[in-house]
GROMACS .gro file of C-alpha atoms in nm:
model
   73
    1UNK     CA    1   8.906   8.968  10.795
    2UNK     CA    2   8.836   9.255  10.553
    3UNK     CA    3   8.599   9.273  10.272
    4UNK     CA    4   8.534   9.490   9.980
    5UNK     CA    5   8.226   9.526   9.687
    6UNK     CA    6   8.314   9.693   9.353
    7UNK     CA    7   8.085   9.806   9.113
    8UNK     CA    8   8.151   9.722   8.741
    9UNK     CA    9   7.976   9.877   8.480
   10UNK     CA   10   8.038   9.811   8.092
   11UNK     CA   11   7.932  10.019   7.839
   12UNK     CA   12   7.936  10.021   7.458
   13UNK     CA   13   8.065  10.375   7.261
   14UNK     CA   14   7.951  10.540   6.935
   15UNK     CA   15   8.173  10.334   6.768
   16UNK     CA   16   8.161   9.977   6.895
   17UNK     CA   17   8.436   9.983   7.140
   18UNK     CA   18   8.381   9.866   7.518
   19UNK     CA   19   8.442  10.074   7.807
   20UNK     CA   20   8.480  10.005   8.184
   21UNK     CA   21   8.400  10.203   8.483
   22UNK     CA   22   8.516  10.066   8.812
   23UNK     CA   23   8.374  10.191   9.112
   24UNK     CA   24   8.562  10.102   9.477
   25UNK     CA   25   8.315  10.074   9.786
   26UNK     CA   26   8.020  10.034   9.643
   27UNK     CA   27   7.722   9.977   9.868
   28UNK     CA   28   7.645   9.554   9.839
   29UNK     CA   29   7.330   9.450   9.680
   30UNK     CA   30   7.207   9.775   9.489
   31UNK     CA   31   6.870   9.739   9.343
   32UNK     CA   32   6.835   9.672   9.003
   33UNK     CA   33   6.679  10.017   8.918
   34UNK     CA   34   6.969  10.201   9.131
   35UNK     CA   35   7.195  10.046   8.887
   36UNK     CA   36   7.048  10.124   8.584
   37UNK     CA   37   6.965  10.498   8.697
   38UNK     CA   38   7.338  10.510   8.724
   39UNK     CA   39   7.384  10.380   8.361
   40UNK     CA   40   7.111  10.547   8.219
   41UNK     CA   41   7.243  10.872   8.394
   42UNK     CA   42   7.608  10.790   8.294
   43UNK     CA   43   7.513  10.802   7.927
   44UNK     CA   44   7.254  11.080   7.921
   45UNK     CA   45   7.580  11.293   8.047
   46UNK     CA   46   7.867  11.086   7.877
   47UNK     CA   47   7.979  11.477   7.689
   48UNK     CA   48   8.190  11.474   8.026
   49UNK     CA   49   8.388  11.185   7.883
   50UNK     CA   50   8.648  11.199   7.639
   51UNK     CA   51   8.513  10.843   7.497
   52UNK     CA   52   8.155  10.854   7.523
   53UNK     CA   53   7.905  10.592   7.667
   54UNK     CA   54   7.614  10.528   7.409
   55UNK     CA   55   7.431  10.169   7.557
   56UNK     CA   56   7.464  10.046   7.844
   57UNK     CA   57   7.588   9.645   7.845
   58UNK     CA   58   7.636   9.463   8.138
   59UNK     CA   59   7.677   9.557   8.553
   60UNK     CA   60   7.798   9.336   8.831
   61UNK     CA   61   7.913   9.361   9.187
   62UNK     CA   62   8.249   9.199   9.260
   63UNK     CA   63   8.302   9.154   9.636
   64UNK     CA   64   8.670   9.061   9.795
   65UNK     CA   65   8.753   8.915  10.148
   66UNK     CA   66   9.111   8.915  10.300
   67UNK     CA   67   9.219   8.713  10.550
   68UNK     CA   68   9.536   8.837  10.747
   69UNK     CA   69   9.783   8.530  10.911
   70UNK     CA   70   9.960   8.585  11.179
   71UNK     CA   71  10.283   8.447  11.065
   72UNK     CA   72  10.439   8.451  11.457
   73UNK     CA   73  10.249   8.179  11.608
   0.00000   0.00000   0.00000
């Protein structure tokens, strides 16, 4: 069995659109204040972004599990 957390992190632009940044392998249970360091840091240098990030809106951790059958027996 295999598991997997992502990071998702919404974000409102400059002109009332949502945005989405995904991150793969996140580290599980991140402190509240690591997250919103990220965020606030995310918008403080959203220039690097073609859309930029102007609030920060919502954050959650989704984790996955696989389970692999073996099909033979």
């Amino acid at each position: 069995m295999a598991s997997g957390t992502r990071l998702v992190l919404g974000f409102k632009t400059s002109s009332g659109r949502s945005m989405t940044f995904i991150y793969n392998y996140a580290r599980p249970s991140s402190s509240l204040a690591n997250i919103k360091a990220l965020m606030n840091g995310i918008i403080a240098n959203g220039s690097i972004f073609n859309t930029v990030p102007v609030e920060a809106v919502s954050a959650k951790e989704v984790t996955t599990t696989e389970n692999v059958y073996d099909l033979d027996e």
